[in-house]
Amino acid sequence: GFDMEIGAEIAERMGLEPNPVTNPFETILQGLVANKYDAIIGSMAYTKKRAEQAAFTKPYYYSGGMIWVAEDNNEIQSPEDLKGKKIGVIAQSTYEEPAKELSDNIQYYSSDVVALKDLTVENRLDAVITADIVGFEAQDNGFAIKEVGTPLWVEQPSIAVKKDNEELRDAIDKALQEMIDDGTYDEISQKWFGRNLLDIDLENAEL
């Protein structure tokens, strides 16, 4: 909902009609390159590897990669406790490689929601690594899960467009900055999460 509302507001400020489409995350960049859509507003974090295929705007929010476990799981209390444990991650996400560094037992998913739900099913998963805000929203929706420690790192979800379409990227950046300056962004963020997702201390954060 948050991504959809941000996208609709950006489109309106650019004098365009939003036309949202869905695509599996593991092939979402390929869809952009193939002209299936003009931009990705789907919580995709900027990485140098992804920037080889697309042009990215400035971040439209910050989130942390966090370990999640079942509410009654007291065995896993740190990243080190994940050695040999079954970890659920979204395929082709930024959480895949860190998960592989922590365990050789990885279960792939196409949906964060399904992965987090599997945490509550006995003997299905030991942990999930995903964005902090995704887990907190799942908690708000009644999922019996809890976070382990603090975020492992801070990501910069940004809007991606085709690599050669810098004109569109700059226009989106301009619309986004206008939203931030006039308070519209804060209103949308507060509506969905009860806080401003751009308001974060990055001084000591690992980006």
Coordinates of N, CA, C and O in Angstrom, one line a residue, residues 23-30 42-45 47 49-50 53 88-100 106-112 129 155:
N23 N 4.7 -8.0 -10.5 CA 5.7 -8.9 -11.2 C 6.5 -9.6 -10.1 O 6.8 -9.0 -9.0
P24 N 6.8 -10.9 -10.2 CA 7.6 -11.6 -9.2 C 9.0 -10.8 -9.0 O 9.6 -10.3 -9.9
F25 N 9.4 -10.7 -7.7 CA 10.5 -9.9 -7.4 C 11.8 -10.4 -8.1 O 12.7 -9.7 -8.5
E26 N 11.9 -11.8 -8.2 CA 13.1 -12.3 -8.7 C 13.4 -12.0 -10.2 O 14.5 -12.1 -10.7
T27 N 12.3 -11.5 -10.9 CA 12.5 -11.1 -12.3 C 12.1 -9.7 -12.6 O 11.9 -9.3 -13.7
I28 N 12.0 -8.9 -11.5 CA 11.5 -7.6 -11.6 C 12.4 -6.6 -12.4 O 12.0 -5.8 -13.2
L29 N 13.7 -6.8 -12.3 CA 14.6 -6.0 -13.1 C 14.6 -6.4 -14.5 O 14.7 -5.5 -15.4
Q30 N 14.5 -7.7 -14.8 CA 14.4 -8.1 -16.2 C 13.1 -7.5 -16.9 O 13.2 -7.2 -18.1
G42 N 9.0 -0.8 -5.7 CA 8.6 -2.0 -5.1 C 9.6 -2.4 -4.0 O 10.0 -3.5 -3.8
S43 N 10.0 -1.4 -3.2 CA 11.0 -1.6 -2.1 C 12.2 -2.3 -2.5 O 12.8 -3.2 -1.8
M44 N 12.7 -1.9 -3.7 CA 14.0 -2.4 -4.2 C 15.2 -1.6 -3.7 O 15.2 -0.4 -4.0
A45 N 16.1 -2.2 -2.9 CA 17.2 -1.4 -2.4 C 18.2 -1.2 -3.5 O 18.5 -2.1 -4.3
T47 N 21.7 -1.2 -5.0 CA 23.0 -1.9 -4.9 C 23.9 -1.6 -6.2 O 23.3 -1.3 -7.2
K49 N 25.4 -3.7 -8.0 CA 25.1 -4.7 -9.0 C 23.9 -4.3 -9.8 O 23.8 -4.4 -11.0
R50 N 22.8 -3.9 -9.0 CA 21.6 -3.5 -9.7 C 21.7 -2.3 -10.5 O 21.0 -2.1 -11.5
Q53 N 22.2 -2.4 -14.2 CA 21.1 -2.6 -15.1 C 20.0 -1.5 -15.1 O 19.2 -1.5 -16.0
G88 N 14.7 -18.5 5.9 CA 13.9 -18.2 4.7 C 14.2 -16.8 4.2 O 14.4 -15.8 5.0
V89 N 14.4 -16.7 2.9 CA 14.7 -15.4 2.2 C 14.0 -15.3 0.9 O 13.6 -16.3 0.3
I90 N 13.8 -14.1 0.4 CA 13.2 -13.9 -0.9 C 14.4 -14.1 -1.9 O 15.4 -13.5 -1.8
A91 N 14.1 -14.9 -2.9 CA 15.1 -15.1 -4.0 C 15.4 -13.8 -4.7 O 14.6 -13.0 -5.0
Q92 N 16.7 -13.6 -5.0 CA 17.3 -12.5 -5.6 C 17.2 -11.2 -4.8 O 17.3 -10.1 -5.4
S93 N 16.9 -11.3 -3.6 CA 16.8 -10.1 -2.7 C 18.2 -9.8 -2.1 O 19.1 -10.6 -2.2
T94 N 18.3 -8.7 -1.5 CA 19.6 -8.3 -0.8 C 19.8 -9.1 0.4 O 20.9 -9.0 1.0
Y95 N 18.8 -9.9 0.8 CA 19.0 -10.7 2.1 C 19.6 -12.1 1.8 O 19.9 -12.8 2.7
E96 N 19.6 -12.5 0.5 CA 20.1 -13.8 0.1 C 21.5 -14.1 0.5 O 21.9 -15.1 1.1
E97 N 22.4 -13.2 0.1 CA 23.9 -13.4 0.3 C 24.2 -13.4 1.8 O 24.9 -14.2 2.3
P98 N 23.7 -12.4 2.6 CA 23.9 -12.4 4.1 C 23.4 -13.7 4.7 O 24.1 -14.2 5.6
A99 N 22.3 -14.2 4.2 CA 21.8 -15.5 4.8 C 22.7 -16.6 4.5 O 23.0 -17.5 5.4
K100 N 23.3 -16.7 3.3 CA 24.2 -17.7 2.9 C 25.5 -17.7 3.8 O 26.1 -18.7 4.0
I106 N 19.3 -22.8 3.3 CA 18.4 -21.6 2.9 C 17.2 -22.1 2.2 O 17.2 -23.0 1.3
Q107 N 16.0 -21.5 2.6 CA 14.8 -21.8 1.9 C 14.3 -20.6 1.2 O 14.2 -19.5 1.8
Y108 N 14.0 -20.7 -0.1 CA 13.7 -19.5 -0.9 C 12.2 -19.3 -1.0 O 11.4 -20.3 -1.1
Y109 N 11.8 -18.1 -1.0 CA 10.4 -17.7 -1.1 C 10.2 -16.6 -2.2 O 11.2 -15.9 -2.5
S110 N 9.0 -16.5 -2.7 CA 8.7 -15.3 -3.6 C 7.9 -14.3 -2.8 O 7.6 -13.2 -3.4
S111 N 7.6 -14.5 -1.5 CA 6.8 -13.5 -0.7 C 7.3 -13.5 0.7 O 7.5 -14.5 1.3
D112 N 7.6 -12.3 1.2 CA 7.9 -12.1 2.6 C 6.9 -12.6 3.5 O 7.1 -13.2 4.6
I129 N 15.2 -13.6 7.2 CA 15.9 -12.3 7.1 C 15.1 -11.5 6.1 O 15.0 -11.8 4.9
E155 N 19.3 -0.4 4.5 CA 19.2 -0.4 3.1 C 18.6 0.9 2.6 O 17.9 1.6 3.4

